[in-house]
């Protein structure tokens, strides 16, 4: 079945460092791809999405490009801030009920 | 954006008791709600899909008699863990949305600990 694999954390960076969180997927068909973020004590929020190959999703300085040839959707940010500390989930729209299929999540901690 | 609430945010109960978790869409109507379960350092795993006015659709391996889901209105779905046991301890998350996937909104989750 469809699945998502993302790099295990935790990831600890200093403020203004470059961030990459790797995400690869396996899927039949052509799913949409998502990054969700969960700040401490809050629900998951959609960070960005891409619906077809070569699409780039972007939001709040984060970017991810839908790469069909490498089945990847890596999350990047050029300069992280302390406020970016959260858990990041990669997901795809592959569920039989219209649900999302998630990776395990990657915890990011940004130190001042 | 739209807000989904869950109540309680955490609960501790004795083995054998039942626990009800509520999921509410506060400012929109949700025809479909999803219930996920998350173990430490694991993915969110779909447990069931709750559709307003009809029976829930359970994923393979999820006991429908143990995890009772009711979606009686367009703003409320409830998950009742019946006769809870320590292995049911987990983080339960609901999401609510309409027809488009990018309009799924997630609740903050409920931490259940069964002693």
mmCIF file of C-alpha atoms in Angstrom:
data_model
loop_
_atom_site.group_PDB
_atom_site.id
_atom_site.type_symbol
_atom_site.label_atom_id
_atom_site.label_comp_id
_atom_site.label_asym_id
_atom_site.label_seq_id
_atom_site.Cartn_x
_atom_site.Cartn_y
_atom_site.Cartn_z
ATOM 1 C CA UNK A 1 0.000 0.000 0.000
ATOM 2 C CA UNK A 2 0.889 3.642 -0.139
ATOM 3 C CA UNK A 3 3.384 4.869 2.443
ATOM 4 C CA UNK A 4 5.510 7.812 3.487
ATOM 5 C CA UNK A 5 9.013 7.702 4.910
ATOM 6 C CA UNK A 6 10.570 10.727 6.493
ATOM 7 C CA UNK A 7 13.836 11.256 8.279
ATOM 8 C CA UNK A 8 13.833 10.507 11.947
ATOM 9 C CA UNK A 9 14.519 13.237 14.398
ATOM 10 C CA UNK A 10 15.019 14.980 16.496
ATOM 11 C CA UNK A 11 16.714 17.619 14.430
ATOM 12 C CA UNK A 12 18.446 20.359 16.386
ATOM 13 C CA UNK A 13 19.623 23.494 14.614
ATOM 14 C CA UNK A 14 20.859 26.907 15.529
ATOM 15 C CA UNK A 15 18.834 29.930 14.529
ATOM 16 C CA UNK A 16 19.375 30.987 10.897
ATOM 17 C CA UNK A 17 20.648 27.547 9.891
ATOM 18 C CA UNK A 18 19.451 25.811 6.732
ATOM 19 C CA UNK A 19 16.833 23.112 7.187
ATOM 20 C CA UNK A 20 16.146 20.008 5.158
ATOM 21 C CA UNK A 21 13.737 17.299 6.231
ATOM 22 C CA UNK A 22 13.691 14.408 3.806
ATOM 23 C CA UNK A 23 10.474 12.732 2.740
ATOM 24 C CA UNK A 24 9.996 9.950 0.227
ATOM 25 C CA UNK A 25 6.846 8.128 -0.693
ATOM 26 C CA UNK A 26 5.493 5.074 -2.427
ATOM 27 C CA UNK A 27 2.146 5.310 -4.099
ATOM 28 C CA UNK A 28 0.047 3.908 -6.865
ATOM 29 C CA UNK A 29 -1.369 6.665 -8.965
ATOM 30 C CA UNK A 30 -0.622 10.330 -8.540
ATOM 31 C CA UNK A 31 -1.252 11.529 -5.008
ATOM 32 C CA UNK A 32 -1.133 15.034 -3.677
ATOM 33 C CA UNK A 33 1.663 15.632 -1.184
ATOM 34 C CA UNK A 34 1.530 17.671 1.993
ATOM 35 C CA UNK A 35 3.614 18.953 4.839
ATOM 36 C CA UNK A 36 1.812 19.490 8.137
ATOM 37 C CA UNK A 37 3.266 21.153 11.216
ATOM 38 C CA UNK A 38 2.281 20.578 14.813
ATOM 39 C CA UNK A 39 3.329 23.220 17.302
ATOM 40 C CA UNK A 40 3.423 22.236 20.973
ATOM 41 C CA UNK A 41 -0.078 21.820 22.371
ATOM 42 C CA UNK A 42 -1.789 22.475 19.053
ATOM 43 C CA UNK A 43 -3.377 20.462 16.252
ATOM 44 C CA UNK A 44 -1.756 19.682 12.930
ATOM 45 C CA UNK A 45 -1.790 22.602 10.515
ATOM 46 C CA UNK A 46 -1.304 22.444 6.794
ATOM 47 C CA UNK A 47 2.047 24.032 5.984
ATOM 48 C CA UNK A 48 2.182 23.509 2.233
ATOM 49 C CA UNK A 49 1.083 21.151 -0.484
ATOM 50 C CA UNK A 50 1.728 20.128 -4.079
ATOM 51 C CA UNK A 51 -0.765 18.384 -6.277
ATOM 52 C CA UNK A 52 1.299 17.239 -9.257
ATOM 53 C CA UNK A 53 4.824 16.498 -10.377
ATOM 54 C CA UNK A 54 7.238 19.450 -10.385
ATOM 55 C CA UNK A 55 4.845 21.601 -8.364
ATOM 56 C CA UNK A 56 6.521 23.582 -5.614
ATOM 57 C CA UNK A 57 4.587 24.278 -2.449
ATOM 58 C CA UNK A 58 5.709 27.176 -0.300
ATOM 59 C CA UNK A 59 4.607 28.942 2.857
ATOM 60 C CA UNK A 60 6.271 30.905 5.673
ATOM 61 C CA UNK A 61 9.678 30.506 4.028
ATOM 62 C CA UNK A 62 9.330 26.728 3.724
ATOM 63 C CA UNK A 63 9.437 25.048 0.338
ATOM 64 C CA UNK A 64 9.016 21.540 -1.026
ATOM 65 C CA UNK A 65 9.028 20.302 -4.617
ATOM 66 C CA UNK A 66 7.075 17.281 -5.824
ATOM 67 C CA UNK A 67 9.706 15.077 -7.492
ATOM 68 C CA UNK A 68 8.090 12.163 -9.249
ATOM 69 C CA UNK A 69 11.364 10.759 -10.572
ATOM 70 C CA UNK A 70 12.782 10.397 -7.066
ATOM 71 C CA UNK A 71 9.398 10.023 -5.322
ATOM 72 C CA UNK A 72 10.415 12.730 -2.910
ATOM 73 C CA UNK A 73 8.972 15.846 -1.295
ATOM 74 C CA UNK A 74 11.768 17.235 0.858
ATOM 75 C CA UNK A 75 11.016 20.207 3.089
ATOM 76 C CA UNK A 76 13.518 23.078 3.094
ATOM 77 C CA UNK A 77 13.926 26.457 4.716
ATOM 78 C CA UNK A 78 16.856 28.749 4.220
ATOM 79 C CA UNK A 79 16.977 30.275 7.677
ATOM 80 C CA UNK A 80 15.099 28.739 10.579
ATOM 81 C CA UNK A 81 13.839 30.616 13.599
ATOM 82 C CA UNK A 82 13.196 29.523 17.156
ATOM 83 C CA UNK A 83 9.481 29.789 16.414
ATOM 84 C CA UNK A 84 9.836 27.027 13.802
ATOM 85 C CA UNK A 85 10.396 24.486 16.570
ATOM 86 C CA UNK A 86 7.660 21.912 16.052
ATOM 87 C CA UNK A 87 6.957 18.436 14.702
ATOM 88 C CA UNK A 88 6.719 18.219 10.912
ATOM 89 C CA UNK A 89 4.703 15.527 9.148
ATOM 90 C CA UNK A 90 4.904 14.570 5.507
ATOM 91 C CA UNK A 91 1.689 13.106 4.097
ATOM 92 C CA UNK A 92 0.046 11.969 0.914
ATOM 93 C CA UNK A 93 -3.506 11.661 -0.240
ATOM 94 C CA UNK A 94 -3.596 7.928 -0.678
ATOM 95 C CA UNK A 95 -6.158 6.710 1.787
ATOM 96 C CA UNK A 96 -9.077 4.644 0.602
ATOM 97 C CA UNK A 97 -11.476 6.823 2.597
ATOM 98 C CA UNK A 98 -10.041 10.106 1.429
ATOM 99 C CA UNK A 99 -7.819 10.192 4.471
ATOM 100 C CA UNK A 100 -4.179 11.202 4.559
ATOM 101 C CA UNK A 101 -1.278 8.788 4.984
ATOM 102 C CA UNK A 102 1.393 10.206 7.243
ATOM 103 C CA UNK A 103 5.070 9.773 7.885
ATOM 104 C CA UNK A 104 6.233 9.344 11.475
ATOM 105 C CA UNK A 105 6.982 13.007 11.981
ATOM 106 C CA UNK A 106 10.243 14.821 12.553
ATOM 107 C CA UNK A 107 10.756 16.950 15.619
ATOM 108 C CA UNK A 108 12.684 20.137 14.964
ATOM 109 C CA UNK A 109 14.263 22.151 17.760
ATOM 110 C CA UNK A 110 15.823 25.497 16.921
ATOM 111 C CA UNK A 111 18.176 26.990 19.494
ATOM 112 C CA UNK A 112 18.805 30.737 19.763
ATOM 113 C CA UNK B 1 -8.844 29.275 9.630
ATOM 114 C CA UNK B 2 -11.289 26.657 10.754
ATOM 115 C CA UNK B 3 -10.923 25.267 14.246
ATOM 116 C CA UNK B 4 -11.421 21.744 15.488
ATOM 117 C CA UNK B 5 -11.504 21.092 19.185
ATOM 118 C CA UNK B 6 -11.128 17.884 21.132
ATOM 119 C CA UNK B 7 -12.198 17.172 24.647
ATOM 120 C CA UNK B 8 -10.686 16.125 26.904
ATOM 121 C CA UNK B 9 -7.101 16.948 26.033
ATOM 122 C CA UNK B 10 -5.918 14.213 28.340
ATOM 123 C CA UNK B 11 -7.577 11.516 30.424
ATOM 124 C CA UNK B 12 -6.405 8.864 32.851
ATOM 125 C CA UNK B 13 -8.745 5.994 33.596
ATOM 126 C CA UNK B 14 -8.791 2.606 35.228
ATOM 127 C CA UNK B 15 -8.725 -0.570 33.207
ATOM 128 C CA UNK B 16 -12.214 -1.730 32.306
ATOM 129 C CA UNK B 17 -13.821 1.684 32.205
ATOM 130 C CA UNK B 18 -15.093 3.487 29.115
ATOM 131 C CA UNK B 19 -13.863 6.837 27.909
ATOM 132 C CA UNK B 20 -15.571 9.224 25.505
ATOM 133 C CA UNK B 21 -13.615 11.686 23.389
ATOM 134 C CA UNK B 22 -15.375 14.509 21.590
ATOM 135 C CA UNK B 23 -14.332 16.144 18.358
ATOM 136 C CA UNK B 24 -16.057 19.381 17.377
ATOM 137 C CA UNK B 25 -15.770 21.600 14.351
ATOM 138 C CA UNK B 26 -16.277 25.032 15.861
ATOM 139 C CA UNK B 27 -17.024 27.247 12.902
ATOM 140 C CA UNK B 28 -17.804 24.978 10.000
ATOM 141 C CA UNK B 29 -19.850 21.927 9.185
ATOM 142 C CA UNK B 30 -17.968 18.699 8.666
ATOM 143 C CA UNK B 31 -19.538 15.984 6.585
ATOM 144 C CA UNK B 32 -16.592 13.720 7.259
ATOM 145 C CA UNK B 33 -14.412 13.309 10.307
ATOM 146 C CA UNK B 34 -11.428 11.027 10.658
ATOM 147 C CA UNK B 35 -10.106 9.430 13.813
ATOM 148 C CA UNK B 36 -6.392 8.692 13.980
ATOM 149 C CA UNK B 37 -4.273 7.028 16.592
ATOM 150 C CA UNK B 38 -0.637 7.856 17.182
ATOM 151 C CA UNK B 39 1.861 5.809 19.130
ATOM 152 C CA UNK B 40 5.107 7.393 20.322
ATOM 153 C CA UNK B 41 7.469 8.048 17.416
ATOM 154 C CA UNK B 42 4.971 6.500 15.008
ATOM 155 C CA UNK B 43 2.800 7.769 12.214
ATOM 156 C CA UNK B 44 -0.783 8.803 12.630
ATOM 157 C CA UNK B 45 -2.745 5.687 11.747
ATOM 158 C CA UNK B 46 -6.297 6.016 10.529
ATOM 159 C CA UNK B 47 -8.742 4.172 12.760
ATOM 160 C CA UNK B 48 -12.049 5.048 11.182
ATOM 161 C CA UNK B 49 -13.919 7.451 8.980
ATOM 162 C CA UNK B 50 -16.993 9.015 10.468
ATOM 163 C CA UNK B 51 -19.720 10.276 8.157
ATOM 164 C CA UNK B 52 -22.592 12.347 9.461
ATOM 165 C CA UNK B 53 -25.781 10.355 9.697
ATOM 166 C CA UNK B 54 -24.284 7.008 8.745
ATOM 167 C CA UNK B 55 -22.184 4.273 10.242
ATOM 168 C CA UNK B 56 -18.488 4.758 10.573
ATOM 169 C CA UNK B 57 -16.083 2.924 8.295
ATOM 170 C CA UNK B 58 -13.392 1.160 10.269
ATOM 171 C CA UNK B 59 -9.923 0.313 9.060
ATOM 172 C CA UNK B 60 -8.805 -3.280 9.030
ATOM 173 C CA UNK B 61 -7.734 -4.445 12.451
ATOM 174 C CA UNK B 62 -9.710 -1.822 14.375
ATOM 175 C CA UNK B 63 -12.373 -3.341 16.617
ATOM 176 C CA UNK B 64 -15.621 -1.542 15.939
ATOM 177 C CA UNK B 65 -17.190 -2.838 19.144
ATOM 178 C CA UNK B 66 -14.328 -1.461 21.169
ATOM 179 C CA UNK B 67 -13.986 1.914 19.474
ATOM 180 C CA UNK B 68 -17.510 3.246 19.082
ATOM 181 C CA UNK B 69 -17.891 6.226 16.804
ATOM 182 C CA UNK B 70 -20.927 8.431 16.577
ATOM 183 C CA UNK B 71 -21.276 11.357 14.183
ATOM 184 C CA UNK B 72 -24.702 12.602 15.090
ATOM 185 C CA UNK B 73 -24.354 16.122 13.769
ATOM 186 C CA UNK B 74 -22.288 18.069 11.274
ATOM 187 C CA UNK B 75 -20.199 19.557 14.084
ATOM 188 C CA UNK B 76 -19.677 16.680 16.489
ATOM 189 C CA UNK B 77 -18.160 13.226 16.357
ATOM 190 C CA UNK B 78 -17.432 11.131 19.402
ATOM 191 C CA UNK B 79 -15.071 8.226 19.930
ATOM 192 C CA UNK B 80 -15.811 5.971 22.883
ATOM 193 C CA UNK B 81 -13.148 3.533 23.978
ATOM 194 C CA UNK B 82 -15.111 0.796 25.723
ATOM 195 C CA UNK B 83 -13.638 -1.385 28.449
ATOM 196 C CA UNK B 84 -10.295 0.310 28.058
ATOM 197 C CA UNK B 85 -7.097 -1.604 28.725
ATOM 198 C CA UNK B 86 -3.500 -0.408 29.082
ATOM 199 C CA UNK B 87 -2.751 -1.284 25.462
ATOM 200 C CA UNK B 88 -5.354 1.304 24.426
ATOM 201 C CA UNK B 89 -3.182 4.040 25.895
ATOM 202 C CA UNK B 90 -2.310 6.312 23.029
ATOM 203 C CA UNK B 91 -2.751 9.723 21.463
ATOM 204 C CA UNK B 92 -6.038 10.054 19.579
ATOM 205 C CA UNK B 93 -6.421 12.771 16.970
ATOM 206 C CA UNK B 94 -9.454 13.729 14.953
ATOM 207 C CA UNK B 95 -9.694 15.723 11.778
ATOM 208 C CA UNK B 96 -12.692 17.270 10.117
ATOM 209 C CA UNK B 97 -13.233 18.383 6.601
ATOM 210 C CA UNK B 98 -15.291 18.547 3.524
ATOM 211 C CA UNK B 99 -14.606 17.280 0.067
ATOM 212 C CA UNK B 100 -11.157 18.753 -0.539
ATOM 213 C CA UNK B 101 -8.190 17.275 1.262
ATOM 214 C CA UNK B 102 -6.485 20.560 1.915
ATOM 215 C CA UNK B 103 -9.490 21.565 3.963
ATOM 216 C CA UNK B 104 -8.911 18.890 6.575
ATOM 217 C CA UNK B 105 -8.505 20.514 9.955
ATOM 218 C CA UNK B 106 -7.015 18.687 12.880
ATOM 219 C CA UNK B 107 -7.873 18.715 16.551
ATOM 220 C CA UNK B 108 -5.100 19.043 19.146
ATOM 221 C CA UNK B 109 -5.395 15.411 20.173
ATOM 222 C CA UNK B 110 -6.365 13.529 23.326
ATOM 223 C CA UNK B 111 -3.815 11.670 25.408
ATOM 224 C CA UNK B 112 -5.411 8.549 26.914
ATOM 225 C CA UNK B 113 -3.635 6.670 29.677
ATOM 226 C CA UNK B 114 -5.223 3.486 30.967
ATOM 227 C CA UNK B 115 -3.911 2.232 34.282
#
